[in-house]
Amino acid sequence: MTSARFTRVKGWAPASPLLLVVAVAFGIPAVMLALGAFTVPGAPGEPGTYGLDNVAASLREPYLTKLLTSIELSAVVAVAGALTGTLLAHAVLTSRSAALRESVLSASGVLANFGGVPLAFIWIATLGNSGLVTTSFGLGPGLLYNFWGLALVYLYFSIPLMVLVIAPALEGLRPQWREAAQGSGASVWQFWRHVGLPVLTPALLGGVVLLFGGSFAAYATAAAMVGASVPLVTMQIADALTGNVLVGFENVALALSLDMIVVAMLVMAVYLPLQRRSSRWLR
Amino acid sequence: MTVEFRALRRTYGATTALDGLDLTVAQGELIALLGPSGCGKTTALRCVAGFETPDSGAVLIDGKDVTRVPANRRDAGMVFQSYSLFPNLNARDNVAFGLRVRRRPTAERHARAAELLALVGLPDHGDRFPHQLSGGQQQRVALARALALQPRVLLLDEPLSALDAKVRVTLREEIRRLQLELGITTVFVTHDQEEALSVADRVAVLRAGRLEQVGAPAEIYDRPATPFVAEFVGTMNHVPGRVTGDRVEVFGRSLPVDGTAPGELVDVLIRPEAVLVTPAEDGGALILASSFRGSTARLRVQLADQSEVLADVPGHDAVRLAPGLRVEVGVVERPVLVTARTSGDQEPAVA
Amino acid sequence: MVAVTPQSSARAVAVGGSGWGRRAVLVVAAAYFLVPLVIAISFTVYNEVQGFSLGAYGRIVTSPGFATSFLTSLALAAVTIVLVLVLLLPAMIAVRLGAPGLRPVLETITTLPLIVPPITYVVGISSALREGADALAATPFWATIIAIQDDRFPVVLVLAYVILALPFAYRSLDAGLRAIDVVTLVEAARNLGASWPHLLLRVIMPNLRSALAGAAFLTLALVLGEYTIAALLGYQTFPVWIVTISGNDGQLSVALSILSLVLIWLLLITLSRASGRKKP
Ligand SMILES: Nc1ncnc2c1ncn2[C@@H]1O[C@H](COP(=O)(O)OP(=O)(O)OP(=O)(O)O)[C@@H](O)[C@H]1O
Ligand SMILES: [Mg+2]
């Protein structure tokens, strides 16, 4: 076989530069992160020792609250975003107007990628203490600068992201399924309960995980908007990195980073088997 | 249970899908809706199922007007062209879906599903998911699902068109067997004339949203009411002919005209199997090509005037009637349909 | 977090849903998404003192550092794009030419960056740089560590962006390679005596044009939008400059927000043009 001959000639060699770069640019930081997280700094001049102190500290107050708040915020945004995104996608996709479908989908593409500080600025101009909506309706200050304000702003990119994730799945629902269900005497609700939602489940779960990850990792928006008034783990880590904290807490920042990665991986670990189970029929 | 289409009209913007369709399906009958793509077959069927509301006219099941009854209370089982099984349910649950919606106990659901899967020849496939079934098996399950609630009417929308030829033939025979066994009134949509002719009690030929002709398969084939039906069902030769009185002269023979002739110079419609080909050294016709089909062979024959006709001869004659052979062409003596001349302004064909 | 693109959409199937519910959803969504935008835009072009003015947008270009940071970002993007393609393409072709064991490895290394939050990645990077500089202080490698952190062209950012771009570039190229039969192409070309470089440049790449363009634009979008890593490592890329320059000029900062929105929009349009242009 010709391709088998190429195998022996080429093998994995073409991939070696890639693997090397990944090992250096991703592997080394990962290892340093893990090592640092488990290194307890010694007295000045002394080498550190390995131990669980940092990790333990990162799971105690004041850090625990930040981690939990981050998780809570991301969960709220993920669930709310997934629901509203699905509703919106459904409303748009069932519309007769092709122009509406097209424009909402491309707008979703833009907004799903719109984040960071610029997003914060736009909302500050709207609902900030001197924002136009705030002042014209006399809503009083502090509207935006709390947990729910942040969630509202995160939804601004999360809902469009969900629209993009769920739209192909919604389009994959075949009209025959609904009609076959109706022909068997099912109501609209029964169709969704027994067929529509189960078929959408993998995409819905995928969307929830993606949205969770997006909010969990977001940093700049929150930093620009709420500062320290909503305790988030990303801001704590950034503070440690830029030297805004007491000396010696750098290793706790590494441990916090590790916590974040573990959370992200746990979410994946919960999602993957669920997704595999519910998507087995879609192959 | 009878199904009656009464002056059904349905338009989509500028397209008229149904243009006053009238048709009655008798109790226990299998009627095939046959017609070219876009002639409104699916639309007609969906009006019965309740997925489509006609602009005017009515659908009657058992004499009762059901035009405004929602689809989930119509009592009609439907089988779609393809991919209609619920992908998240295995074959058993697909079949039992209607019972589940009706909150029947699990034991009953399973028993009924097993019974139906056995009926369609898949007794051991209950645990399979649609993606684990072949196209033919999927359609069998879809059929079982459509029958699960013992509907009054069975609606089939080109259920076999996505399958390969062999499966298509077995499955259509099986559908027919089941239909006869259950005595269920059935509307079978297809654009495959062979399928329609072979399984249906009666065939209804549709054209542009109207009924062109309805009748037993042999009647449709042998005595098409209109040139459209004649063209659409089976293959037709257009042979120039000259009308005198109520007879037409073609291939040197005078045949009785079926119906009225539109003028003196006409096209005579002749089926390939009615064209007779005999070897003759000084014959005016020449066999150009032959395609062997097993029991028959179809010959392309060039006539003296350079026009061509198709002729079907028995398969065992295929060797004798090889391309390049000079032949004489005749025609079976029986009434023929004629249409206004379209095949150029040649003189009547002579062979 | 750039690099999520809309799929092209045909008509969809109405599955239940009443007209009123739909309309309500659409109205609420329109309000939520459009009101902040309209307010932000009007805020940038109008104030009570000056009335209508496009001054805020003019100030963007004249602000110090605009050109430098933008060019830095473009240069970073260009190098990242080349690097990503040069690294990925041979590996992905190797997978198809008979190193199938490599596939799970590629899938993994192109998924990890999606799971690892950028802020933790930057923590890892900076601790690696710090420890690396300490450990290598006495060796010639020390100069390398310093060199990759050069302010004018931070190689360390390129490396980070290559990692972050892998998932998106991989998916785009994977779709492209799936559409052409690489094995047959390669065998045919080798059979006709083509050399490997010739084969790659003249046979495979031309057939992958839209996938390559897709990968390139996704990478470009990513680099032009990435803030966290650049900011925390202390480099003045364009997104970082936007934040730095906004300072106390409210109008300018919102104008910059609108600008980045427009930038994303333009990139996405180019992207869909590029990947929409089918092979001849
Ligand atoms: N939902 C719809 N919107 C617009 N036009 C439609 C719709 N459904 C059907 N039509 C049009 O109505 C006409 C009849 O369609 P129908 O599906 O009944 O044809 P058909 O006989 O089943 O054809 P085929 O053999 O191709 O399935 C066609 O011209 C079709 O384009
Ligand atoms: Mg049809």
mmCIF file of C-alpha atoms in Angstrom, chain C residues 57-196:
data_model
loop_
_atom_site.group_PDB
_atom_site.id
_atom_site.type_symbol
_atom_site.label_atom_id
_atom_site.label_comp_id
_atom_site.label_asym_id
_atom_site.label_seq_id
_atom_site.Cartn_x
_atom_site.Cartn_y
_atom_site.Cartn_z
ATOM 1 C CA TYR C 57 -13.453 59.145 16.830
ATOM 2 C CA GLY C 58 -10.931 61.651 15.604
ATOM 3 C CA ARG C 59 -9.166 61.521 18.966
ATOM 4 C CA ILE C 60 -8.674 57.765 18.596
ATOM 5 C CA VAL C 61 -6.273 58.146 15.726
ATOM 6 C CA THR C 62 -4.418 61.078 17.227
ATOM 7 C CA SER C 63 -4.002 59.469 20.598
ATOM 8 C CA PRO C 64 -0.404 58.587 21.393
ATOM 9 C CA GLY C 65 0.451 54.963 20.813
ATOM 10 C CA PHE C 66 -2.376 54.171 18.432
ATOM 11 C CA ALA C 67 -0.144 53.330 15.494
ATOM 12 C CA THR C 68 2.534 51.569 17.539
ATOM 13 C CA SER C 69 0.158 49.309 19.370
ATOM 14 C CA PHE C 70 -1.894 48.543 16.301
ATOM 15 C CA LEU C 71 1.193 47.672 14.319
ATOM 16 C CA THR C 72 2.525 45.549 17.164
ATOM 17 C CA SER C 73 -0.709 43.622 17.205
ATOM 18 C CA LEU C 74 -0.699 43.182 13.440
ATOM 19 C CA ALA C 75 2.877 41.963 13.478
ATOM 20 C CA LEU C 76 2.100 39.548 16.289
ATOM 21 C CA ALA C 77 -0.890 38.305 14.334
ATOM 22 C CA ALA C 78 1.100 37.818 11.139
ATOM 23 C CA VAL C 79 3.820 35.793 12.828
ATOM 24 C CA THR C 80 1.268 33.802 14.813
ATOM 25 C CA ILE C 81 -0.681 32.944 11.683
ATOM 26 C CA VAL C 82 2.376 31.742 9.807
ATOM 27 C CA LEU C 83 3.579 29.748 12.773
ATOM 28 C CA VAL C 84 0.227 28.128 13.444
ATOM 29 C CA LEU C 85 -0.164 27.040 9.845
ATOM 30 C CA VAL C 86 3.406 25.848 9.482
ATOM 31 C CA LEU C 87 3.130 23.801 12.647
ATOM 32 C CA LEU C 88 -0.363 22.416 12.170
ATOM 33 C CA LEU C 89 -0.575 21.589 8.505
ATOM 34 C CA PRO C 90 2.212 18.982 8.293
ATOM 35 C CA ALA C 91 0.975 17.319 11.471
ATOM 36 C CA MET C 92 -2.603 17.185 10.201
ATOM 37 C CA ILE C 93 -1.529 15.793 6.850
ATOM 38 C CA ALA C 94 0.619 13.188 8.600
ATOM 39 C CA VAL C 95 -2.468 12.030 10.492
ATOM 40 C CA ARG C 96 -4.189 11.322 7.219
ATOM 41 C CA LEU C 97 -1.203 9.759 5.528
ATOM 42 C CA GLY C 98 -0.955 6.995 8.022
ATOM 43 C CA ALA C 99 -0.121 8.226 11.485
ATOM 44 C CA PRO C 100 -3.674 7.856 12.798
ATOM 45 C CA GLY C 101 -2.331 7.392 16.303
ATOM 46 C CA LEU C 102 -1.461 11.062 16.171
ATOM 47 C CA ARG C 103 -5.077 12.116 15.865
ATOM 48 C CA PRO C 104 -6.074 11.774 19.538
ATOM 49 C CA VAL C 105 -2.905 13.645 20.472
ATOM 50 C CA LEU C 106 -3.824 16.501 18.140
ATOM 51 C CA GLU C 107 -7.405 16.505 19.364
ATOM 52 C CA THR C 108 -6.174 16.802 22.933
ATOM 53 C CA ILE C 109 -3.653 19.563 22.407
ATOM 54 C CA THR C 110 -6.189 21.514 20.405
ATOM 55 C CA THR C 111 -8.830 21.154 23.101
ATOM 56 C CA LEU C 112 -6.810 21.946 26.209
ATOM 57 C CA PRO C 113 -6.437 25.660 25.436
ATOM 58 C CA LEU C 114 -10.234 25.891 25.372
ATOM 59 C CA ILE C 115 -10.487 24.442 28.852
ATOM 60 C CA VAL C 116 -7.660 26.319 30.516
ATOM 61 C CA PRO C 117 -8.742 29.878 31.360
ATOM 62 C CA PRO C 118 -6.337 32.450 29.859
ATOM 63 C CA ILE C 119 -5.681 33.977 33.235
ATOM 64 C CA THR C 120 -4.341 30.704 34.593
ATOM 65 C CA TYR C 121 -2.293 30.275 31.473
ATOM 66 C CA VAL C 122 -0.705 33.665 31.984
ATOM 67 C CA VAL C 123 0.026 32.768 35.578
ATOM 68 C CA GLY C 124 1.853 29.695 34.345
ATOM 69 C CA ILE C 125 3.735 31.687 31.745
ATOM 70 C CA SER C 126 4.904 34.396 34.091
ATOM 71 C CA SER C 127 5.975 31.935 36.709
ATOM 72 C CA ALA C 128 7.870 29.991 34.035
ATOM 73 C CA LEU C 129 9.563 33.170 32.866
ATOM 74 C CA ARG C 130 10.489 34.207 36.392
ATOM 75 C CA GLU C 131 11.769 30.817 37.479
ATOM 76 C CA GLY C 132 13.430 30.340 34.114
ATOM 77 C CA ALA C 133 15.324 33.599 34.386
ATOM 78 C CA ASP C 134 16.462 32.667 37.900
ATOM 79 C CA ALA C 135 17.505 29.163 37.017
ATOM 80 C CA LEU C 136 19.230 30.063 33.768
ATOM 81 C CA ALA C 137 20.870 33.245 35.020
ATOM 82 C CA ALA C 138 24.361 31.786 34.667
ATOM 83 C CA THR C 139 23.858 30.130 31.285
ATOM 84 C CA PRO C 140 23.684 31.421 27.696
ATOM 85 C CA PHE C 141 19.959 30.593 27.696
ATOM 86 C CA TRP C 142 19.397 33.572 29.946
ATOM 87 C CA ALA C 143 19.756 35.831 26.933
ATOM 88 C CA THR C 144 17.055 33.840 25.163
ATOM 89 C CA ILE C 145 14.630 34.214 28.034
ATOM 90 C CA ILE C 146 15.219 37.950 27.994
ATOM 91 C CA ALA C 147 15.022 38.159 24.214
ATOM 92 C CA ILE C 148 11.634 36.528 23.934
ATOM 93 C CA GLN C 149 10.259 39.141 26.301
ATOM 94 C CA ASP C 150 11.359 42.068 24.174
ATOM 95 C CA ASP C 151 8.851 44.896 24.408
ATOM 96 C CA ARG C 152 8.850 45.748 20.735
ATOM 97 C CA PHE C 153 8.178 42.233 19.631
ATOM 98 C CA PRO C 154 7.311 39.904 22.501
ATOM 99 C CA VAL C 155 7.949 36.411 21.170
ATOM 100 C CA VAL C 156 6.444 35.041 24.346
ATOM 101 C CA LEU C 157 3.087 36.482 23.279
ATOM 102 C CA VAL C 158 3.424 34.835 19.886
ATOM 103 C CA LEU C 159 3.975 31.492 21.585
ATOM 104 C CA ALA C 160 0.964 32.025 23.814
ATOM 105 C CA TYR C 161 -1.202 33.053 20.876
ATOM 106 C CA VAL C 162 -0.092 30.058 18.847
ATOM 107 C CA ILE C 163 -1.361 27.852 21.650
ATOM 108 C CA LEU C 164 -4.626 29.787 21.954
ATOM 109 C CA ALA C 165 -5.179 29.752 18.187
ATOM 110 C CA LEU C 166 -4.606 26.012 17.807
ATOM 111 C CA PRO C 167 -8.197 24.973 18.558
ATOM 112 C CA PHE C 168 -9.705 27.327 16.005
ATOM 113 C CA ALA C 169 -7.125 26.798 13.293
ATOM 114 C CA TYR C 170 -7.308 23.044 13.811
ATOM 115 C CA ARG C 171 -11.067 22.953 13.370
ATOM 116 C CA SER C 172 -10.963 25.113 10.281
ATOM 117 C CA LEU C 173 -8.196 23.078 8.635
ATOM 118 C CA ASP C 174 -9.829 19.824 9.660
ATOM 119 C CA ALA C 175 -13.003 20.803 7.834
ATOM 120 C CA GLY C 176 -10.982 21.743 4.774
ATOM 121 C CA LEU C 177 -8.946 18.551 4.755
ATOM 122 C CA ARG C 178 -12.073 16.496 5.201
ATOM 123 C CA ALA C 179 -13.437 17.964 1.983
ATOM 124 C CA ILE C 180 -10.450 16.897 -0.118
ATOM 125 C CA ASP C 181 -9.130 13.395 -0.381
ATOM 126 C CA VAL C 182 -5.581 14.019 0.828
ATOM 127 C CA VAL C 183 -4.400 10.456 0.430
ATOM 128 C CA THR C 184 -5.412 10.270 -3.210
ATOM 129 C CA LEU C 185 -4.047 13.735 -3.936
ATOM 130 C CA VAL C 186 -0.700 12.911 -2.395
ATOM 131 C CA GLU C 187 -0.439 9.527 -4.064
ATOM 132 C CA ALA C 188 -1.345 10.955 -7.437
ATOM 133 C CA ALA C 189 1.181 13.766 -7.095
ATOM 134 C CA ARG C 190 3.950 11.504 -5.806
ATOM 135 C CA ASN C 191 3.178 9.134 -8.615
ATOM 136 C CA LEU C 192 3.746 11.977 -11.041
ATOM 137 C CA GLY C 193 7.062 12.686 -9.387
ATOM 138 C CA ALA C 194 6.277 15.720 -7.262
ATOM 139 C CA SER C 195 8.606 16.439 -4.369
ATOM 140 C CA TRP C 196 7.216 16.925 -0.886
#
